[in-house]
XYZ file of C-alpha atoms in Angstrom:
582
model
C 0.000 0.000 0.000
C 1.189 3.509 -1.033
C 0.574 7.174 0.329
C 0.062 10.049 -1.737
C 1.268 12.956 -0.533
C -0.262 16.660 -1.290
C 1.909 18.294 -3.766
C 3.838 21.025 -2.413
C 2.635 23.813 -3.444
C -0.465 22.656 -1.140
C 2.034 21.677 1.642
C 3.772 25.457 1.353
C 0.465 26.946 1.586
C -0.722 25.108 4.470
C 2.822 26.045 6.294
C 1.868 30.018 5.535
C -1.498 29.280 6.851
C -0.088 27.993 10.235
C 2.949 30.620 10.652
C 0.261 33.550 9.603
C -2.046 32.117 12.595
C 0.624 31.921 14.858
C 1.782 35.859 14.332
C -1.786 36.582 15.229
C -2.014 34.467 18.113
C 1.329 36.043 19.272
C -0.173 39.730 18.684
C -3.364 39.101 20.847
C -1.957 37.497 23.984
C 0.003 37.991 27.310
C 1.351 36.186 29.779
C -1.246 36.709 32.893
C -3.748 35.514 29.955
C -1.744 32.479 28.897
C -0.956 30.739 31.914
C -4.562 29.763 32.832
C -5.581 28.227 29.374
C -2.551 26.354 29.402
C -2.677 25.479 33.106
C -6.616 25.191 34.210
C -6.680 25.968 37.694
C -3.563 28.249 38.128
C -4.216 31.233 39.952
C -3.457 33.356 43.057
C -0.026 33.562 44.265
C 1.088 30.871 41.637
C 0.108 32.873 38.784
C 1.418 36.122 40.278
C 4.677 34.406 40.503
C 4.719 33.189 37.039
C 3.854 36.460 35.288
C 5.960 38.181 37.623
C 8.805 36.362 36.220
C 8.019 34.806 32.625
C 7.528 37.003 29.894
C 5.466 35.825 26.991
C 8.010 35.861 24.220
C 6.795 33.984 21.332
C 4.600 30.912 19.774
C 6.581 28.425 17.725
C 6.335 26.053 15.019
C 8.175 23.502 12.771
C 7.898 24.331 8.647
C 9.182 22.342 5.686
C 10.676 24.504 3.220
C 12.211 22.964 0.192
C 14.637 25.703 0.245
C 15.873 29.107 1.822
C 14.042 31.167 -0.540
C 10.968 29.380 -0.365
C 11.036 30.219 3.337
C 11.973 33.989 2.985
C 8.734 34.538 0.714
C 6.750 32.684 3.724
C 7.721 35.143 6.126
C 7.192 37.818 3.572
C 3.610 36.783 2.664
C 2.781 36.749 6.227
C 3.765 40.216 7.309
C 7.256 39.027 8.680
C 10.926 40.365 8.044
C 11.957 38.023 5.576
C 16.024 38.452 6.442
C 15.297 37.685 10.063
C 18.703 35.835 10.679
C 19.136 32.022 11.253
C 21.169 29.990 13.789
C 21.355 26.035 14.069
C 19.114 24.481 15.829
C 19.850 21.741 18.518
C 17.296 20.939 20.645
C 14.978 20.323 17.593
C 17.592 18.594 15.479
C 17.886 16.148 18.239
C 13.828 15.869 19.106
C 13.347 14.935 15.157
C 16.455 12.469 15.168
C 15.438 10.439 18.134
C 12.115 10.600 17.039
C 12.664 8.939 13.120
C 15.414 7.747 13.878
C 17.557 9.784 11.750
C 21.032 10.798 12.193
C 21.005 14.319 13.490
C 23.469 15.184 10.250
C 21.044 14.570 7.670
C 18.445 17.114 9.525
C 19.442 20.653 8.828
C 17.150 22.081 10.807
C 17.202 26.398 11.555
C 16.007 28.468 13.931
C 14.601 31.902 13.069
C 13.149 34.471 15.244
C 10.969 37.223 13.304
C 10.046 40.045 15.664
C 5.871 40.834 16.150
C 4.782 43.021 18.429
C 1.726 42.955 21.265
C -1.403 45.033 21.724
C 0.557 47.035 24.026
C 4.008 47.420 21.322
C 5.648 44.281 23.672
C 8.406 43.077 21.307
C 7.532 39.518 20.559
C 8.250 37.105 17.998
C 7.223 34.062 15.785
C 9.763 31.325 16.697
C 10.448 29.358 13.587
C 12.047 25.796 13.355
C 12.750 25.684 9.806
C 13.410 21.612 8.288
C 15.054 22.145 4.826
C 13.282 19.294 3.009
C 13.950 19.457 -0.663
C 12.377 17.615 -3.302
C 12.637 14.028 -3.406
C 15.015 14.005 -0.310
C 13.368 11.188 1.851
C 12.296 13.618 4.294
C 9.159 13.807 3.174
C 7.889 11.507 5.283
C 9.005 13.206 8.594
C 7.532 16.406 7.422
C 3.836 14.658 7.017
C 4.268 13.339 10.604
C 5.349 16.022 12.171
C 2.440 18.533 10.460
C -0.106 15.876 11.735
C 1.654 15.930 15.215
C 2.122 19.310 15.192
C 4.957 18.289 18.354
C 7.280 21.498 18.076
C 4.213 23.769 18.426
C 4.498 25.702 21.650
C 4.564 28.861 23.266
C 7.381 30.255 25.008
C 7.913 32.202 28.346
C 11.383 34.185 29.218
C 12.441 33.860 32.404
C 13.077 37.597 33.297
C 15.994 36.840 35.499
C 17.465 33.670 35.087
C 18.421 32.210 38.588
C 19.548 28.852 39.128
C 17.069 28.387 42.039
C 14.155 31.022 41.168
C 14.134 28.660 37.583
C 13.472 25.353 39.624
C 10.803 27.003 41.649
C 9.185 28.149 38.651
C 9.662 24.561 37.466
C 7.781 23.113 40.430
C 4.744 25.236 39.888
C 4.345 24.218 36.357
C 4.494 20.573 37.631
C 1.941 21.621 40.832
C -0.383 22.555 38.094
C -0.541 19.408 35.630
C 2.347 19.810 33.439
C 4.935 17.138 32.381
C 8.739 17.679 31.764
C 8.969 17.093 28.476
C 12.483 17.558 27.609
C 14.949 20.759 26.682
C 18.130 21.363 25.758
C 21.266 23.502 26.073
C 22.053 25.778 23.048
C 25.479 27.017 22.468
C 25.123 28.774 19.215
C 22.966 31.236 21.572
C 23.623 30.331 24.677
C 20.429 29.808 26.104
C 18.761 27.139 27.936
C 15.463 25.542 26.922
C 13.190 23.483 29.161
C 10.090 22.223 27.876
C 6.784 20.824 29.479
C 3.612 19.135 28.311
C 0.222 20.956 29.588
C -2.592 19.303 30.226
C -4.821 17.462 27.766
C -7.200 19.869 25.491
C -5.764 23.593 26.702
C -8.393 26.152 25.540
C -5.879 27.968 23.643
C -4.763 24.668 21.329
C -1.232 24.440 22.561
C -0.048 21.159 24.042
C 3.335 22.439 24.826
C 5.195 25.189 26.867
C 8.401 26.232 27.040
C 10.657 28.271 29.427
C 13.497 30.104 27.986
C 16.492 31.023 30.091
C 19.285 32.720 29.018
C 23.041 31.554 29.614
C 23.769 27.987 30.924
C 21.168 25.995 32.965
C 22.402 22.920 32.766
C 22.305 21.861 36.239
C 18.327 23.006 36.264
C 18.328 21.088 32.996
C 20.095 18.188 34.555
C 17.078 18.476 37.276
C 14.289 19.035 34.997
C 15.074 15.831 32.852
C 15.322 13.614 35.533
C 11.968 14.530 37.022
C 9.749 11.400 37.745
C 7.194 13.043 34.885
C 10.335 12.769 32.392
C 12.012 9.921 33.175
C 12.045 6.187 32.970
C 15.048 5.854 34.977
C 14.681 2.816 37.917
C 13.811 3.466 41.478
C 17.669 1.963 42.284
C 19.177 4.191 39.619
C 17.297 6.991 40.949
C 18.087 6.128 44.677
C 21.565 5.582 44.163
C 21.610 9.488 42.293
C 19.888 10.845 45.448
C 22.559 9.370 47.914
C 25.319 10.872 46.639
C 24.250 14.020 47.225
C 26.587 15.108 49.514
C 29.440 14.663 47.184
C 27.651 17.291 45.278
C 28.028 19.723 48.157
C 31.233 19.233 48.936
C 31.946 19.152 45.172
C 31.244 22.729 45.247
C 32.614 23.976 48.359
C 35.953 22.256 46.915
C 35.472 24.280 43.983
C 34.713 27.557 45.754
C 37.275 27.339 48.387
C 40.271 26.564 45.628
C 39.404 29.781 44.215
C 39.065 27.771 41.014
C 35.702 30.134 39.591
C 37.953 32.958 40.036
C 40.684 31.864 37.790
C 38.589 30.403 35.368
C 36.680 32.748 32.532
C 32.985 31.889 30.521
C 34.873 32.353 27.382
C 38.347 31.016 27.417
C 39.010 27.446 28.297
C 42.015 26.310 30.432
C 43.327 23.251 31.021
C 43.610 21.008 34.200
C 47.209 20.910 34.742
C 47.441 24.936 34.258
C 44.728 25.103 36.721
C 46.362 22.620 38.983
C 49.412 24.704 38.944
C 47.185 28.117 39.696
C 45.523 26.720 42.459
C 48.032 24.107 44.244
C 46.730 21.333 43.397
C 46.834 17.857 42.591
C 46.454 17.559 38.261
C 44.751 14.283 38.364
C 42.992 14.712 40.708
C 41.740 18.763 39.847
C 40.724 16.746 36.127
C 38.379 14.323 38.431
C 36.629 16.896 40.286
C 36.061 19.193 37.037
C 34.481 16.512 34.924
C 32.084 15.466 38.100
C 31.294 19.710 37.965
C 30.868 19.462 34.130
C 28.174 17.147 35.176
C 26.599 19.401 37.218
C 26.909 22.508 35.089
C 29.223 24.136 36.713
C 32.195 24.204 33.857
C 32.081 22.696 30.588
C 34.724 20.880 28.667
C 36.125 22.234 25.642
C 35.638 20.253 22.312
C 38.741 21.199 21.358
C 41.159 20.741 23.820
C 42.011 17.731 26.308
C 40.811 18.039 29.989
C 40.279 21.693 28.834
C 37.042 23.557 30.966
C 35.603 27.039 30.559
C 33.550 28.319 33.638
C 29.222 28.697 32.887
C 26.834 31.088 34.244
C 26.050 29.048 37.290
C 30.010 28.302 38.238
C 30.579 31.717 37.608
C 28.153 32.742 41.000
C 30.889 31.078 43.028
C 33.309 34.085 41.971
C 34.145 36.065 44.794
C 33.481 39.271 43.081
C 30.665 38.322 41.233
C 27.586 40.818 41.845
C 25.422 38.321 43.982
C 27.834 35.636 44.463
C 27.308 32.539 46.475
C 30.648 31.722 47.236
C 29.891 32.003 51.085
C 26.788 29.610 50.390
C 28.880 26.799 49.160
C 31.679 27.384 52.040
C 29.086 27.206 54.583
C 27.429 24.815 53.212
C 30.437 22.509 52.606
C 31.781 23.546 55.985
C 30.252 24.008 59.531
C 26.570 22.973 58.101
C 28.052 20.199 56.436
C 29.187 18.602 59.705
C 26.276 18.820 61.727
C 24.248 17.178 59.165
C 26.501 14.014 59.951
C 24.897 14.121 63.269
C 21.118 14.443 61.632
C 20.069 11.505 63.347
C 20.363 13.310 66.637
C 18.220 15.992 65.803
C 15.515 13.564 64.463
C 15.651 11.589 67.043
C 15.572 14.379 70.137
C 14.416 17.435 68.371
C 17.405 19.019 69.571
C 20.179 21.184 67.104
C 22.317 18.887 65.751
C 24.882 21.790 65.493
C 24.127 22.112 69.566
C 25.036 18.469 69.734
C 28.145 18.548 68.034
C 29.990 21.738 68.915
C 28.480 21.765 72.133
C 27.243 25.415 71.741
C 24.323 27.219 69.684
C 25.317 28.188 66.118
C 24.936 31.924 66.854
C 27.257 31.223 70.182
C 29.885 29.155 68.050
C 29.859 31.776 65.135
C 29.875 34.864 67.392
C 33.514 32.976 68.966
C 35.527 33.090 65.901
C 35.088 36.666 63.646
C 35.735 34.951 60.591
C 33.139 32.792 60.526
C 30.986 35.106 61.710
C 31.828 37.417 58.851
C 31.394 33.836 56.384
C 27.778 33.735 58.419
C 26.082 36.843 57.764
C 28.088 37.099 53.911
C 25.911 34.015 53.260
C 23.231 35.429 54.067
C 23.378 38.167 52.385
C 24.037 35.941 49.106
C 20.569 34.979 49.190
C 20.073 38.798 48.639
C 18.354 38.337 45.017
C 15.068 37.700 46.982
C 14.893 41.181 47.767
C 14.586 42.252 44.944
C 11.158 43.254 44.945
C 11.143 44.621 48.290
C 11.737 47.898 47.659
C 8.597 48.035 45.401
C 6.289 46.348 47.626
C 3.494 49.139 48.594
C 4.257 49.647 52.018
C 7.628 50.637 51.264
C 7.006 52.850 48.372
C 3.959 54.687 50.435
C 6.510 55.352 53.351
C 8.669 56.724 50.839
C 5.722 59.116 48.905
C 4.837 60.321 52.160
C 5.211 64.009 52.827
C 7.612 63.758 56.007
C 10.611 61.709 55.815
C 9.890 57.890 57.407
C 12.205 56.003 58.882
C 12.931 52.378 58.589
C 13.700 49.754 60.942
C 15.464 46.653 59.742
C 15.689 44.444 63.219
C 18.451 41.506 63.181
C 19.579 43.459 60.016
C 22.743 41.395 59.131
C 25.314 43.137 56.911
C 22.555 45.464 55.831
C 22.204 44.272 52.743
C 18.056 44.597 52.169
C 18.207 48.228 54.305
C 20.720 49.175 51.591
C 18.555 47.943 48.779
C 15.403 50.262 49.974
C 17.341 53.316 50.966
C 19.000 53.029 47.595
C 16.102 53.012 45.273
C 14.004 55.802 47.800
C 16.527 58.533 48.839
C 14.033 60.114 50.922
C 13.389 57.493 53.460
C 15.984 57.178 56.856
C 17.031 53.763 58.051
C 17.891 52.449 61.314
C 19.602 48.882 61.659
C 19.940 47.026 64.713
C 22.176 43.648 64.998
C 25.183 42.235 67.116
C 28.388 44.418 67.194
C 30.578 43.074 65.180
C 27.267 43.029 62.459
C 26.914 46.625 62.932
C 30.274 47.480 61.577
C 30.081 45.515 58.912
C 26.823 46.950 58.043
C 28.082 50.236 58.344
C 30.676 49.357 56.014
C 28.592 48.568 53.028
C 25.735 51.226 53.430
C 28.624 53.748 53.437
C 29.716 52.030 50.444
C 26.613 51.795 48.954
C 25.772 56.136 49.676
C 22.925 55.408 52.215
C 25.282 56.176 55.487
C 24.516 59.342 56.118
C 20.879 58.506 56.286
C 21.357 55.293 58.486
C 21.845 55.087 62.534
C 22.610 52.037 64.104
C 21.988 50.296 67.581
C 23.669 47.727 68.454
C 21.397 45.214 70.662
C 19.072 42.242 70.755
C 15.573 42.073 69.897
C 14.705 43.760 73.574
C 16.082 46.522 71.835
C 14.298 47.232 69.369
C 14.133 51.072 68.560
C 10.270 52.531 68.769
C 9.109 55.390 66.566
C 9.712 53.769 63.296
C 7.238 53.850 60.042
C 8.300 50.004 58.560
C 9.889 47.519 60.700
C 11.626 44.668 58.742
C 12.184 41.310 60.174
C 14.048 38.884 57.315
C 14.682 35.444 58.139
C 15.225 35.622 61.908
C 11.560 33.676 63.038
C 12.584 30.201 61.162
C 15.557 30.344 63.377
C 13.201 30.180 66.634
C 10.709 27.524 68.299
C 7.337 29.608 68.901
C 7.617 30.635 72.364
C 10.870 32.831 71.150
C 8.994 34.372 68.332
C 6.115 34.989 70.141
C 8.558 37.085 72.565
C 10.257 38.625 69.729
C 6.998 39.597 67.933
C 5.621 41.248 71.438
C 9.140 43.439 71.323
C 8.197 44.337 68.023
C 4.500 45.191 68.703
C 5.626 47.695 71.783
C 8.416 49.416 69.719
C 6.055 50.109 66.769
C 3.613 53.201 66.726
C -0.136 52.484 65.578
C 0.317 53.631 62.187
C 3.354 51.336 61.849
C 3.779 48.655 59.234
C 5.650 45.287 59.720
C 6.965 43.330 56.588
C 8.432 39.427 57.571
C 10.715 37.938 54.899
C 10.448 34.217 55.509
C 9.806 30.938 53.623
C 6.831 29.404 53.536
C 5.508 25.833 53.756
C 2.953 25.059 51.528
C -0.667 24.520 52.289
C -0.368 21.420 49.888
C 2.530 20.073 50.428
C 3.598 20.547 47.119
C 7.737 21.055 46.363
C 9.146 23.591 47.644
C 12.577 25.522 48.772
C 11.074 26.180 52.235
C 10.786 22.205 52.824
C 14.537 21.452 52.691
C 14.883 24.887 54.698
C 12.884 23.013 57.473
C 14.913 20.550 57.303
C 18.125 22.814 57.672
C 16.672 24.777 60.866
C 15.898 21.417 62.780
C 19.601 20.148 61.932
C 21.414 23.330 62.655
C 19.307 25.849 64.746
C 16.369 24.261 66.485
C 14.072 26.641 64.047
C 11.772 25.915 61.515
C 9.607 27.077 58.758
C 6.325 27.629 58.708
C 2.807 27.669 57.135
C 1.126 31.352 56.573
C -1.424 30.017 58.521
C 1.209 29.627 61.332
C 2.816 32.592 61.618
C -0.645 34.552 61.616
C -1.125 32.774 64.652
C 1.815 33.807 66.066
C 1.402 37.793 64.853
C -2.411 37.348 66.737
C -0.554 36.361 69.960
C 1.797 39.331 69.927
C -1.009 41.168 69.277
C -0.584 41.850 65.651
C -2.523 40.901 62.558
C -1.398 39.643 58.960
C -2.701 41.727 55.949
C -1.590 39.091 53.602
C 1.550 37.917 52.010
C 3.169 38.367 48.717
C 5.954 35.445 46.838
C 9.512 36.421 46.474
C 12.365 35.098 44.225
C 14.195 32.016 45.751
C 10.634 30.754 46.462
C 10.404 33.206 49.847
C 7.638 35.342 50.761
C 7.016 38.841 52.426
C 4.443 38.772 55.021
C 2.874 42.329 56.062
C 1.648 42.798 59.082
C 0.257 45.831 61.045
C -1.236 46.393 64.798
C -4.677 44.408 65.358
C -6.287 47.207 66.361
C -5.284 49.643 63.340
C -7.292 48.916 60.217
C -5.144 48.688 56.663
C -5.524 51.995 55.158
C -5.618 50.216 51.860
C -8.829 48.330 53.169
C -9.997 51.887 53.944
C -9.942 53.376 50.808
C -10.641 49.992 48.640
């Protein structure tokens, strides 16, 4: 038995037809529109955080031109630059190969970008997979499957600012609401990552498949998104046997980091092991193991051209000491004084008591507060979680503080280096700060809001949480409950409720737990606090509990990046003005 196929002419015309439809489709859509015909259900917080951070960039779809120009007058005849430039494609080339069965050679498969713009003049685009098939080529075949299948059709979501972490949590809400990993790819002709998922069956706006773009190189998040359970076939004793190594992968990168190997290593220039050995002091063999285990986690690649040769990525390169952001003190404390008292894990499970307590025989605050550089290592990891502040200095009660006619003032309690005080008295010049935190926290605080311009406009106390300063207009308490049982944040909230006047405002940074038990950052955070502080996170639900008790009330809450949230609070008696005048 034979099949006819259409002649082409009827095939190029039906291609025009679906790239013409697509243009539209890209001109009449957003993201806060997308997200719930793709994803039924998603809304709330969920879909905040989505079209917070993904941008609707552009529908795509596969075409079959028999030749270059053929393709150029398709984009012409459908209102679309027809020199829009080309690059390879990879992720496609190797989706078609796998799924004919072709060598990936014989597909020479482009990807073109023509720029359309939104209702509102967004720049968008069309993005085009283009599958050179010419006439009597023996592709024919794949190019009457795949228009049937239509399996490259998708629409596409940037990732505004592409985050290791903040990309995973974005990940995990897809997956919360129904969709399946469904592959992705590193490209290096553009270096950009692609991770793709499958929605649910029958979306309302006929596309089966969604895409997250990130720019620069994901692979570790790639790594992660591939081996999901939705994605993979891989067995329970392969998968196992993955998770249990997991602390080689932490000390992997605290090796890495404490070498000083990211910051003799470049994102463009590939060096060798042995020069790399001789740079940092170490072994060459050895150096060469531990590289190719961090090329498998995305922190370096190798070099196709060059022997045991490794260029630093994106993610390796937030281990740089002077990188803006960098996590450097993350992986040292990670691989270091938090590393140990996970060894004694057991204890903490079993008694409910620190770990940490256990095995240095003092709190962690104690222990740190003994030994100034590790107290300086302490609050410069903290601060390199700093990215999920971001936002804060937009969130409403800050930016009415800092409209108001009268100078406010405010007060960031347990303050650390001052990193998130620095942020807001940055990007509002008129508001005054105060920071309060241990001694040798103050200085350093001092230090980088002098740095930063905001000194003059900052006083500091040095004190505990008994001393926090009254008067104030916003009070700011970032990650300090999580690291208390509820009796001690019940006191601390009460010191907080005195100190603040009735029009006061109160904003919490702080993980939190999900309702639904769903994945999330703040889970393995619990875990953390149990091992090494005798904390622990908590539910919103729980901490408006503990506000009521101290005799304040939560207004709501609001997600952040690194999959934290800002919870406002105000006195119980004092109405939100916002509810006021809604």
């Amino acid at each position: 038995m034979t099949t006819t196929l259409p002649d082409e002419t009827t095939l190029l015309d039906d291609d025009t037809a679906r790239l013409r439809a697509a243009a539209e489709f890209v001109r009449e859509h957003d993201s806060a529109a997308l997200l719930p015909l793709l994803l039924p259900g998603l809304g709330g917080p969920d879909l905040r955080a989505l079209a917070g951070h993904c941008r609707f960039a552009h529908a795509g779809l596969l075409l079959f031109p028999p030749d270059a120009d053929a393709l150029r007058a398709q984009l012409a005849d459908c209102g679309l630059a027809p020199d829009t430039p080309s690059h390879p494609s990879v992720v496609v080339r190797e989706r078609l190969a796998l799924r004919h069965r072709r060598d990936p050679a014989e597909l020479d498969v482009r990807i073109l970008r023509p720029q359309v713009h939104g209702c509102a003049g967004e720049r968008r685009a069309v993005e085009v997979f283009a599958l050179t098939v010419p006439p009597h080529s023996g592709l024919e075949r794949i190019a009457a499957y795949e228009r049937t299948r239509r399996h490259e059709a998708h629409l596409a979501f940037e990732v505004g600012h592409s985050d290791p972490l903040a990309l995973r949590g974005l990940c995990a809400i897809l997956v919360r609401h129904g969709a399946r990993p469904d592959g992705g790819g590193y490209n290096p002709h553009e270096d950009g990552t692609v991770l793709y998922f499958t929605t649910p069956a029958d979306p309302a706006c006929g596309y089966r498949r969604l895409e997250l773009y990130a720019r620069g190189d994901h692979r570790a998040a790639l790594a992660a998104h591939l081996d999901h359970p939705a994605s993979s076939a891989r067995p329970p004793a392969e998968t196992l046997l993955q998770l249990l190594t997991g602390a080689w992968t932490t000390q992997a990168f605290a090796v890495f980091a404490r070498l000083g190997l990211p910051d003799a290593m470049d994102t463009r220039t590939a060096h060798s092991a042995e020069d790399l050995a001789l740079l940092t002091g170490a072994h060459p063999r050895g150096l060469a193991t531990l590289l190719r285990y961090l090329a498998m986690l995305g922190a370096v690649t190798p070099a196709p051209d060059q022997e045991e040769g490794f260029r630093l990525t994106e993610l390796g390169a937030l281990l740089r000491a002077d990188a803006p952001g960098s996590m450097r003190p993350l992986a040292l404390m990670y691989g270091g004084p938090f590393y140990r008292s996970f060894g004694e894990l057991d204890h903490a499970v079993r008694t409910g008591g620190p770990a940490f307590d256990h095995l240095f025989g003092e709190n962690h605050f104690d222990h740190f507060a003994r030994d100034p550089e590790l107290a300086d290592l302490f609050d410069r990891s903290m601060a390199a979680s700093s990215r999920m502040f971001q936002p804060l200095p937009k969130h409403p009660v800050v930016t009415a503080a800092a409209a108001a006619p009268e100078p406010r003032t405010v007060v960031d309690v347990a303050g650390g280096n001052g990193e998130l005080l620095s942020r807001i008295l940055t990007a509002h010049p008129r508001l005054r700060g105060i920071l309060l935190e241990r001694p040798h926290a103050v200085e350093a605080a001092r230090r980088l809001l002098d740095t930063a311009g905001c000194g003059a406009r900052c006083d500091y106390r040095a004190g505990d949480f008994a001393d926090v300063p009254p008067g104030g207009d916003v009070y700011v308490l970032s990650r300090v409950l999580h690291d208390w049982d509820d009796d001690r944040c019940r006191e601390i909230l009460r010191h907080l409720a005195a100190a603040m006047p009735a029009h006061a405002d109160l904003l919490i940074v702080e993980r939190l737990l999900p309702a639904d038990g769903s994945p999330s950052l703040a889970t393995a955070w619990d875990l953390h606090m149990l091992c090494n502080v005798g904390g622990r996170e908590r539910r919103a639900d729980h901490y408006a509990r503990l506000l009521a008790d101290a005799g304040l009330q939560l207004v709501g809450h609001s997600p952040l990046p690194l999959d934290a949230h800002v919870l406002h609070a105000r006195r119980a008696s004092v109405p939100d003005p916002a509810a006021r005048h809604s």
